[in-house]
Amino acid sequence: MANIVHPLLTLLASLTRQELAQQIRYLKAEDEILRSKLPGRVTLDNRERNTLVKHGKKLGGKIKDVMTIVSYSTF
């Protein structure tokens, strides 16, 4: 897994803020399309929830702008 993550982190570090914003918009659109193909609610186990919390804490209240599979109250 680390072999996959390292090139991704290298790529992200080299992008400008505008490029990052464009990539985030694309990923959010892609996420919405994938979610529309699911038959029901997405349920998370504790490990998945902890992963989201770990990364989401760094965003603070701005997390509301990027959340797609959990509600803010669940987070």
PDB file of N, CA and C in Angstrom:
ATOM      1  N   MET A   1       0.830  -1.200   0.000  1.00  0.00           N
ATOM      2  CA  MET A   1       0.000   0.000   0.000  1.00  0.00           C
ATOM      3  C   MET A   1       0.868   1.255   0.000  1.00  0.00           C
ATOM      4  N   ALA A   2       1.957   1.241   0.767  1.00  0.00           N
ATOM      5  CA  ALA A   2       2.838   2.405   0.828  1.00  0.00           C
ATOM      6  C   ALA A   2       3.422   2.726  -0.539  1.00  0.00           C
ATOM      7  N   ASN A   3       3.647   1.700  -1.350  1.00  0.00           N
ATOM      8  CA  ASN A   3       4.180   1.921  -2.693  1.00  0.00           C
ATOM      9  C   ASN A   3       3.193   2.682  -3.569  1.00  0.00           C
ATOM     10  N   ILE A   4       1.920   2.530  -3.310  1.00  0.00           N
ATOM     11  CA  ILE A   4       0.886   3.231  -4.078  1.00  0.00           C
ATOM     12  C   ILE A   4       0.737   4.666  -3.573  1.00  0.00           C
ATOM     13  N   VAL A   5       0.794   4.853  -2.286  1.00  0.00           N
ATOM     14  CA  VAL A   5       0.547   6.159  -1.673  1.00  0.00           C
ATOM     15  C   VAL A   5       1.674   7.140  -1.957  1.00  0.00           C
ATOM     16  N   HIS A   6       2.909   6.696  -1.939  1.00  0.00           N
ATOM     17  CA  HIS A   6       4.047   7.606  -2.111  1.00  0.00           C
ATOM     18  C   HIS A   6       3.987   8.383  -3.426  1.00  0.00           C
ATOM     19  N   PRO A   7       3.767   7.729  -4.591  1.00  0.00           N
ATOM     20  CA  PRO A   7       3.672   8.510  -5.832  1.00  0.00           C
ATOM     21  C   PRO A   7       2.499   9.495  -5.815  1.00  0.00           C
ATOM     22  N   LEU A   8       1.403   9.100  -5.182  1.00  0.00           N
ATOM     23  CA  LEU A   8       0.254   9.998  -5.092  1.00  0.00           C
ATOM     24  C   LEU A   8       0.606  11.229  -4.263  1.00  0.00           C
ATOM     25  N   LEU A   9       1.266  11.032  -3.158  1.00  0.00           N
ATOM     26  CA  LEU A   9       1.663  12.171  -2.325  1.00  0.00           C
ATOM     27  C   LEU A   9       2.657  13.070  -3.039  1.00  0.00           C
ATOM     28  N   THR A  10       3.559  12.484  -3.794  1.00  0.00           N
ATOM     29  CA  THR A  10       4.522  13.270  -4.567  1.00  0.00           C
ATOM     30  C   THR A  10       3.796  14.127  -5.594  1.00  0.00           C
ATOM     31  N   LEU A  11       2.818  13.539  -6.266  1.00  0.00           N
ATOM     32  CA  LEU A  11       2.033  14.276  -7.255  1.00  0.00           C
ATOM     33  C   LEU A  11       1.286  15.431  -6.595  1.00  0.00           C
ATOM     34  N   LEU A  12       0.608  15.153  -5.491  1.00  0.00           N
ATOM     35  CA  LEU A  12      -0.166  16.191  -4.813  1.00  0.00           C
ATOM     36  C   LEU A  12       0.714  17.331  -4.317  1.00  0.00           C
ATOM     37  N   ALA A  13       1.892  17.018  -3.849  1.00  0.00           N
ATOM     38  CA  ALA A  13       2.800  18.052  -3.349  1.00  0.00           C
ATOM     39  C   ALA A  13       3.246  19.000  -4.450  1.00  0.00           C
ATOM     40  N   SER A  14       3.230  18.543  -5.691  1.00  0.00           N
ATOM     41  CA  SER A  14       3.713  19.376  -6.786  1.00  0.00           C
ATOM     42  C   SER A  14       2.611  20.214  -7.440  1.00  0.00           C
ATOM     43  N   LEU A  15       1.400  20.022  -7.053  1.00  0.00           N
ATOM     44  CA  LEU A  15       0.293  20.736  -7.683  1.00  0.00           C
ATOM     45  C   LEU A  15       0.049  22.094  -7.036  1.00  0.00           C
ATOM     46  N   THR A  16      -0.485  23.006  -7.827  1.00  0.00           N
ATOM     47  CA  THR A  16      -0.858  24.310  -7.283  1.00  0.00           C
ATOM     48  C   THR A  16      -2.202  24.193  -6.576  1.00  0.00           C
ATOM     49  N   ARG A  17      -2.548  25.198  -5.808  1.00  0.00           N
ATOM     50  CA  ARG A  17      -3.843  25.190  -5.120  1.00  0.00           C
ATOM     51  C   ARG A  17      -4.998  25.075  -6.113  1.00  0.00           C
ATOM     52  N   GLN A  18      -4.888  25.767  -7.237  1.00  0.00           N
ATOM     53  CA  GLN A  18      -5.957  25.721  -8.227  1.00  0.00           C
ATOM     54  C   GLN A  18      -6.110  24.304  -8.776  1.00  0.00           C
ATOM     55  N   GLU A  19      -5.002  23.659  -9.059  1.00  0.00           N
ATOM     56  CA  GLU A  19      -5.067  22.291  -9.562  1.00  0.00           C
ATOM     57  C   GLU A  19      -5.656  21.356  -8.511  1.00  0.00           C
ATOM     58  N   LEU A  20      -5.290  21.565  -7.259  1.00  0.00           N
ATOM     59  CA  LEU A  20      -5.853  20.755  -6.184  1.00  0.00           C
ATOM     60  C   LEU A  20      -7.360  20.964  -6.082  1.00  0.00           C
ATOM     61  N   ALA A  21      -7.803  22.206  -6.185  1.00  0.00           N
ATOM     62  CA  ALA A  21      -9.230  22.499  -6.129  1.00  0.00           C
ATOM     63  C   ALA A  21      -9.959  21.826  -7.283  1.00  0.00           C
ATOM     64  N   GLN A  22      -9.377  21.831  -8.469  1.00  0.00           N
ATOM     65  CA  GLN A  22      -9.987  21.168  -9.621  1.00  0.00           C
ATOM     66  C   GLN A  22     -10.066  19.662  -9.397  1.00  0.00           C
ATOM     67  N   GLN A  23      -9.015  19.089  -8.841  1.00  0.00           N
ATOM     68  CA  GLN A  23      -9.026  17.654  -8.574  1.00  0.00           C
ATOM     69  C   GLN A  23     -10.076  17.301  -7.519  1.00  0.00           C
ATOM     70  N   ILE A  24     -10.213  18.134  -6.504  1.00  0.00           N
ATOM     71  CA  ILE A  24     -11.220  17.881  -5.475  1.00  0.00           C
ATOM     72  C   ILE A  24     -12.617  17.941  -6.073  1.00  0.00           C
ATOM     73  N   ARG A  25     -12.872  18.939  -6.930  1.00  0.00           N
ATOM     74  CA  ARG A  25     -14.187  19.032  -7.580  1.00  0.00           C
ATOM     75  C   ARG A  25     -14.462  17.785  -8.414  1.00  0.00           C
ATOM     76  N   TYR A  26     -13.452  17.320  -9.140  1.00  0.00           N
ATOM     77  CA  TYR A  26     -13.613  16.108  -9.947  1.00  0.00           C
ATOM     78  C   TYR A  26     -13.913  14.902  -9.046  1.00  0.00           C
ATOM     79  N   LEU A  27     -13.141  14.734  -7.979  1.00  0.00           N
ATOM     80  CA  LEU A  27     -13.332  13.582  -7.096  1.00  0.00           C
ATOM     81  C   LEU A  27     -14.696  13.622  -6.412  1.00  0.00           C
ATOM     82  N   LYS A  28     -15.172  14.820  -6.063  1.00  0.00           N
ATOM     83  CA  LYS A  28     -16.506  14.932  -5.477  1.00  0.00           C
ATOM     84  C   LYS A  28     -17.576  14.533  -6.487  1.00  0.00           C
ATOM     85  N   ALA A  29     -17.421  14.953  -7.745  1.00  0.00           N
ATOM     86  CA  ALA A  29     -18.378  14.578  -8.788  1.00  0.00           C
ATOM     87  C   ALA A  29     -18.345  13.070  -9.011  1.00  0.00           C
ATOM     88  N   GLU A  30     -17.149  12.510  -9.048  1.00  0.00           N
ATOM     89  CA  GLU A  30     -17.004  11.063  -9.225  1.00  0.00           C
ATOM     90  C   GLU A  30     -17.658  10.321  -8.055  1.00  0.00           C
ATOM     91  N   ASP A  31     -17.451  10.818  -6.853  1.00  0.00           N
ATOM     92  CA  ASP A  31     -18.044  10.210  -5.666  1.00  0.00           C
ATOM     93  C   ASP A  31     -19.570  10.244  -5.734  1.00  0.00           C
ATOM     94  N   GLU A  32     -20.131  11.367  -6.167  1.00  0.00           N
ATOM     95  CA  GLU A  32     -21.584  11.485  -6.285  1.00  0.00           C
ATOM     96  C   GLU A  32     -22.135  10.482  -7.291  1.00  0.00           C
ATOM     97  N   ILE A  33     -21.439  10.293  -8.399  1.00  0.00           N
ATOM     98  CA  ILE A  33     -21.875   9.324  -9.405  1.00  0.00           C
ATOM     99  C   ILE A  33     -21.838   7.914  -8.831  1.00  0.00           C
ATOM    100  N   LEU A  34     -20.745   7.571  -8.169  1.00  0.00           N
ATOM    101  CA  LEU A  34     -20.632   6.238  -7.575  1.00  0.00           C
ATOM    102  C   LEU A  34     -21.705   6.013  -6.516  1.00  0.00           C
ATOM    103  N   ARG A  35     -21.956   7.024  -5.686  1.00  0.00           N
ATOM    104  CA  ARG A  35     -22.996   6.889  -4.651  1.00  0.00           C
ATOM    105  C   ARG A  35     -24.373   6.692  -5.260  1.00  0.00           C
ATOM    106  N   SER A  36     -24.638   7.341  -6.388  1.00  0.00           N
ATOM    107  CA  SER A  36     -25.955   7.205  -7.020  1.00  0.00           C
ATOM    108  C   SER A  36     -26.194   5.784  -7.528  1.00  0.00           C
ATOM    109  N   LYS A  37     -25.145   5.019  -7.699  1.00  0.00           N
ATOM    110  CA  LYS A  37     -25.266   3.651  -8.181  1.00  0.00           C
ATOM    111  C   LYS A  37     -25.446   2.638  -7.049  1.00  0.00           C
ATOM    112  N   LEU A  38     -25.294   3.093  -5.812  1.00  0.00           N
ATOM    113  CA  LEU A  38     -25.473   2.208  -4.663  1.00  0.00           C
ATOM    114  C   LEU A  38     -26.954   2.104  -4.325  1.00  0.00           C
ATOM    115  N   PRO A  39     -27.392   0.920  -3.904  1.00  0.00           N
ATOM    116  CA  PRO A  39     -28.818   0.741  -3.636  1.00  0.00           C
ATOM    117  C   PRO A  39     -29.323   1.402  -2.356  1.00  0.00           C
ATOM    118  N   GLY A  40     -28.474   1.641  -1.395  1.00  0.00           N
ATOM    119  CA  GLY A  40     -28.961   2.209  -0.136  1.00  0.00           C
ATOM    120  C   GLY A  40     -27.900   2.995   0.591  1.00  0.00           C
ATOM    121  N   ARG A  41     -28.092   3.073   1.899  1.00  0.00           N
ATOM    122  CA  ARG A  41     -27.157   3.805   2.762  1.00  0.00           C
ATOM    123  C   ARG A  41     -25.789   3.157   2.786  1.00  0.00           C
ATOM    124  N   VAL A  42     -24.790   3.976   2.936  1.00  0.00           N
ATOM    125  CA  VAL A  42     -23.431   3.477   3.127  1.00  0.00           C
ATOM    126  C   VAL A  42     -23.196   3.418   4.632  1.00  0.00           C
ATOM    127  N   THR A  43     -22.907   2.221   5.130  1.00  0.00           N
ATOM    128  CA  THR A  43     -22.617   2.092   6.553  1.00  0.00           C
ATOM    129  C   THR A  43     -21.120   1.869   6.731  1.00  0.00           C
ATOM    130  N   LEU A  44     -20.589   2.470   7.762  1.00  0.00           N
ATOM    131  CA  LEU A  44     -19.156   2.382   8.030  1.00  0.00           C
ATOM    132  C   LEU A  44     -18.907   1.555   9.277  1.00  0.00           C
ATOM    133  N   ASP A  45     -17.821   0.797   9.258  1.00  0.00           N
ATOM    134  CA  ASP A  45     -17.416   0.127  10.491  1.00  0.00           C
ATOM    135  C   ASP A  45     -16.534   1.101  11.275  1.00  0.00           C
ATOM    136  N   ASN A  46     -16.154   0.719  12.472  1.00  0.00           N
ATOM    137  CA  ASN A  46     -15.376   1.629  13.331  1.00  0.00           C
ATOM    138  C   ASN A  46     -14.047   2.023  12.712  1.00  0.00           C
ATOM    139  N   ARG A  47     -13.380   1.097  12.050  1.00  0.00           N
ATOM    140  CA  ARG A  47     -12.090   1.398  11.429  1.00  0.00           C
ATOM    141  C   ARG A  47     -12.258   2.457  10.347  1.00  0.00           C
ATOM    142  N   GLU A  48     -13.286   2.316   9.518  1.00  0.00           N
ATOM    143  CA  GLU A  48     -13.535   3.289   8.448  1.00  0.00           C
ATOM    144  C   GLU A  48     -13.892   4.654   9.033  1.00  0.00           C
ATOM    145  N   ARG A  49     -14.734   4.650  10.056  1.00  0.00           N
ATOM    146  CA  ARG A  49     -15.131   5.905  10.705  1.00  0.00           C
ATOM    147  C   ARG A  49     -13.908   6.595  11.320  1.00  0.00           C
ATOM    148  N   ASN A  50     -13.060   5.818  11.974  1.00  0.00           N
ATOM    149  CA  ASN A  50     -11.845   6.379  12.575  1.00  0.00           C
ATOM    150  C   ASN A  50     -10.914   6.969  11.526  1.00  0.00           C
ATOM    151  N   THR A  51     -10.841   6.333  10.365  1.00  0.00           N
ATOM    152  CA  THR A  51     -10.019   6.864   9.270  1.00  0.00           C
ATOM    153  C   THR A  51     -10.540   8.223   8.831  1.00  0.00           C
ATOM    154  N   LEU A  52     -11.862   8.340   8.672  1.00  0.00           N
ATOM    155  CA  LEU A  52     -12.440   9.623   8.266  1.00  0.00           C
ATOM    156  C   LEU A  52     -12.226  10.691   9.333  1.00  0.00           C
ATOM    157  N   VAL A  53     -12.406  10.322  10.584  1.00  0.00           N
ATOM    158  CA  VAL A  53     -12.206  11.286  11.673  1.00  0.00           C
ATOM    159  C   VAL A  53     -10.755  11.747  11.706  1.00  0.00           C
ATOM    160  N   LYS A  54      -9.836  10.815  11.578  1.00  0.00           N
ATOM    161  CA  LYS A  54      -8.406  11.148  11.614  1.00  0.00           C
ATOM    162  C   LYS A  54      -8.055  12.197  10.556  1.00  0.00           C
ATOM    163  N   HIS A  55      -8.540  11.996   9.345  1.00  0.00           N
ATOM    164  CA  HIS A  55      -8.219  12.929   8.264  1.00  0.00           C
ATOM    165  C   HIS A  55      -9.098  14.177   8.310  1.00  0.00           C
ATOM    166  N   GLY A  56     -10.328  14.029   8.764  1.00  0.00           N
ATOM    167  CA  GLY A  56     -11.253  15.150   8.798  1.00  0.00           C
ATOM    168  C   GLY A  56     -10.963  16.170   9.872  1.00  0.00           C
ATOM    169  N   LYS A  57     -10.384  15.746  10.985  1.00  0.00           N
ATOM    170  CA  LYS A  57     -10.080  16.675  12.080  1.00  0.00           C
ATOM    171  C   LYS A  57      -9.192  17.813  11.611  1.00  0.00           C
ATOM    172  N   LYS A  58      -8.311  17.532  10.688  1.00  0.00           N
ATOM    173  CA  LYS A  58      -7.375  18.545  10.195  1.00  0.00           C
ATOM    174  C   LYS A  58      -8.095  19.659   9.439  1.00  0.00           C
ATOM    175  N   LEU A  59      -9.293  19.366   8.933  1.00  0.00           N
ATOM    176  CA  LEU A  59     -10.057  20.365   8.188  1.00  0.00           C
ATOM    177  C   LEU A  59     -10.934  21.219   9.094  1.00  0.00           C
ATOM    178  N   GLY A  60     -11.167  20.780  10.309  1.00  0.00           N
ATOM    179  CA  GLY A  60     -12.028  21.520  11.221  1.00  0.00           C
ATOM    180  C   GLY A  60     -13.443  21.630  10.666  1.00  0.00           C
ATOM    181  N   GLY A  61     -14.067  22.791  10.833  1.00  0.00           N
ATOM    182  CA  GLY A  61     -15.433  23.010  10.368  1.00  0.00           C
ATOM    183  C   GLY A  61     -15.592  22.961   8.861  1.00  0.00           C
ATOM    184  N   LYS A  62     -14.495  23.118   8.138  1.00  0.00           N
ATOM    185  CA  LYS A  62     -14.549  23.077   6.675  1.00  0.00           C
ATOM    186  C   LYS A  62     -14.867  21.683   6.154  1.00  0.00           C
ATOM    187  N   ILE A  63     -14.822  20.706   7.049  1.00  0.00           N
ATOM    188  CA  ILE A  63     -15.130  19.335   6.648  1.00  0.00           C
ATOM    189  C   ILE A  63     -16.539  19.248   6.055  1.00  0.00           C
ATOM    190  N   LYS A  64     -17.436  20.127   6.513  1.00  0.00           N
ATOM    191  CA  LYS A  64     -18.817  20.121   6.014  1.00  0.00           C
ATOM    192  C   LYS A  64     -18.872  20.316   4.501  1.00  0.00           C
ATOM    193  N   ASP A  65     -17.907  21.035   3.949  1.00  0.00           N
ATOM    194  CA  ASP A  65     -17.899  21.317   2.515  1.00  0.00           C
ATOM    195  C   ASP A  65     -17.489  20.119   1.668  1.00  0.00           C
ATOM    196  N   VAL A  66     -16.836  19.149   2.274  1.00  0.00           N
ATOM    197  CA  VAL A  66     -16.340  18.022   1.478  1.00  0.00           C
ATOM    198  C   VAL A  66     -16.962  16.682   1.852  1.00  0.00           C
ATOM    199  N   MET A  67     -17.743  16.630   2.908  1.00  0.00           N
ATOM    200  CA  MET A  67     -18.356  15.366   3.329  1.00  0.00           C
ATOM    201  C   MET A  67     -19.348  14.876   2.291  1.00  0.00           C
ATOM    202  N   THR A  68     -19.288  13.587   2.000  1.00  0.00           N
ATOM    203  CA  THR A  68     -20.258  13.028   1.062  1.00  0.00           C
ATOM    204  C   THR A  68     -20.881  11.726   1.543  1.00  0.00           C
ATOM    205  N   ILE A  69     -20.188  10.933   2.360  1.00  0.00           N
ATOM    206  CA  ILE A  69     -20.770   9.652   2.751  1.00  0.00           C
ATOM    207  C   ILE A  69     -21.209   9.597   4.204  1.00  0.00           C
ATOM    208  N   VAL A  70     -20.913  10.625   4.972  1.00  0.00           N
ATOM    209  CA  VAL A  70     -21.404  10.702   6.352  1.00  0.00           C
ATOM    210  C   VAL A  70     -21.946  12.104   6.590  1.00  0.00           C
ATOM    211  N   SER A  71     -22.836  12.206   7.559  1.00  0.00           N
ATOM    212  CA  SER A  71     -23.343  13.532   7.906  1.00  0.00           C
ATOM    213  C   SER A  71     -22.431  14.144   8.961  1.00  0.00           C
ATOM    214  N   TYR A  72     -22.507  15.441   9.118  1.00  0.00           N
ATOM    215  CA  TYR A  72     -21.643  16.124  10.082  1.00  0.00           C
ATOM    216  C   TYR A  72     -21.925  15.631  11.496  1.00  0.00           C
ATOM    217  N   SER A  73     -23.189  15.369  11.803  1.00  0.00           N
ATOM    218  CA  SER A  73     -23.523  14.896  13.154  1.00  0.00           C
ATOM    219  C   SER A  73     -22.941  13.508  13.416  1.00  0.00           C
ATOM    220  N   THR A  74     -22.830  12.689  12.394  1.00  0.00           N
ATOM    221  CA  THR A  74     -22.220  11.365  12.533  1.00  0.00           C
ATOM    222  C   THR A  74     -20.730  11.495  12.724  1.00  0.00           C
ATOM    223  N   PHE A  75     -20.145  12.462  12.041  1.00  0.00           N
ATOM    224  CA  PHE A  75     -18.702  12.666  12.086  1.00  0.00           C
ATOM    225  C   PHE A  75     -18.297  13.064  13.474  1.00  0.00           C
TER     226      PHE A  75
END
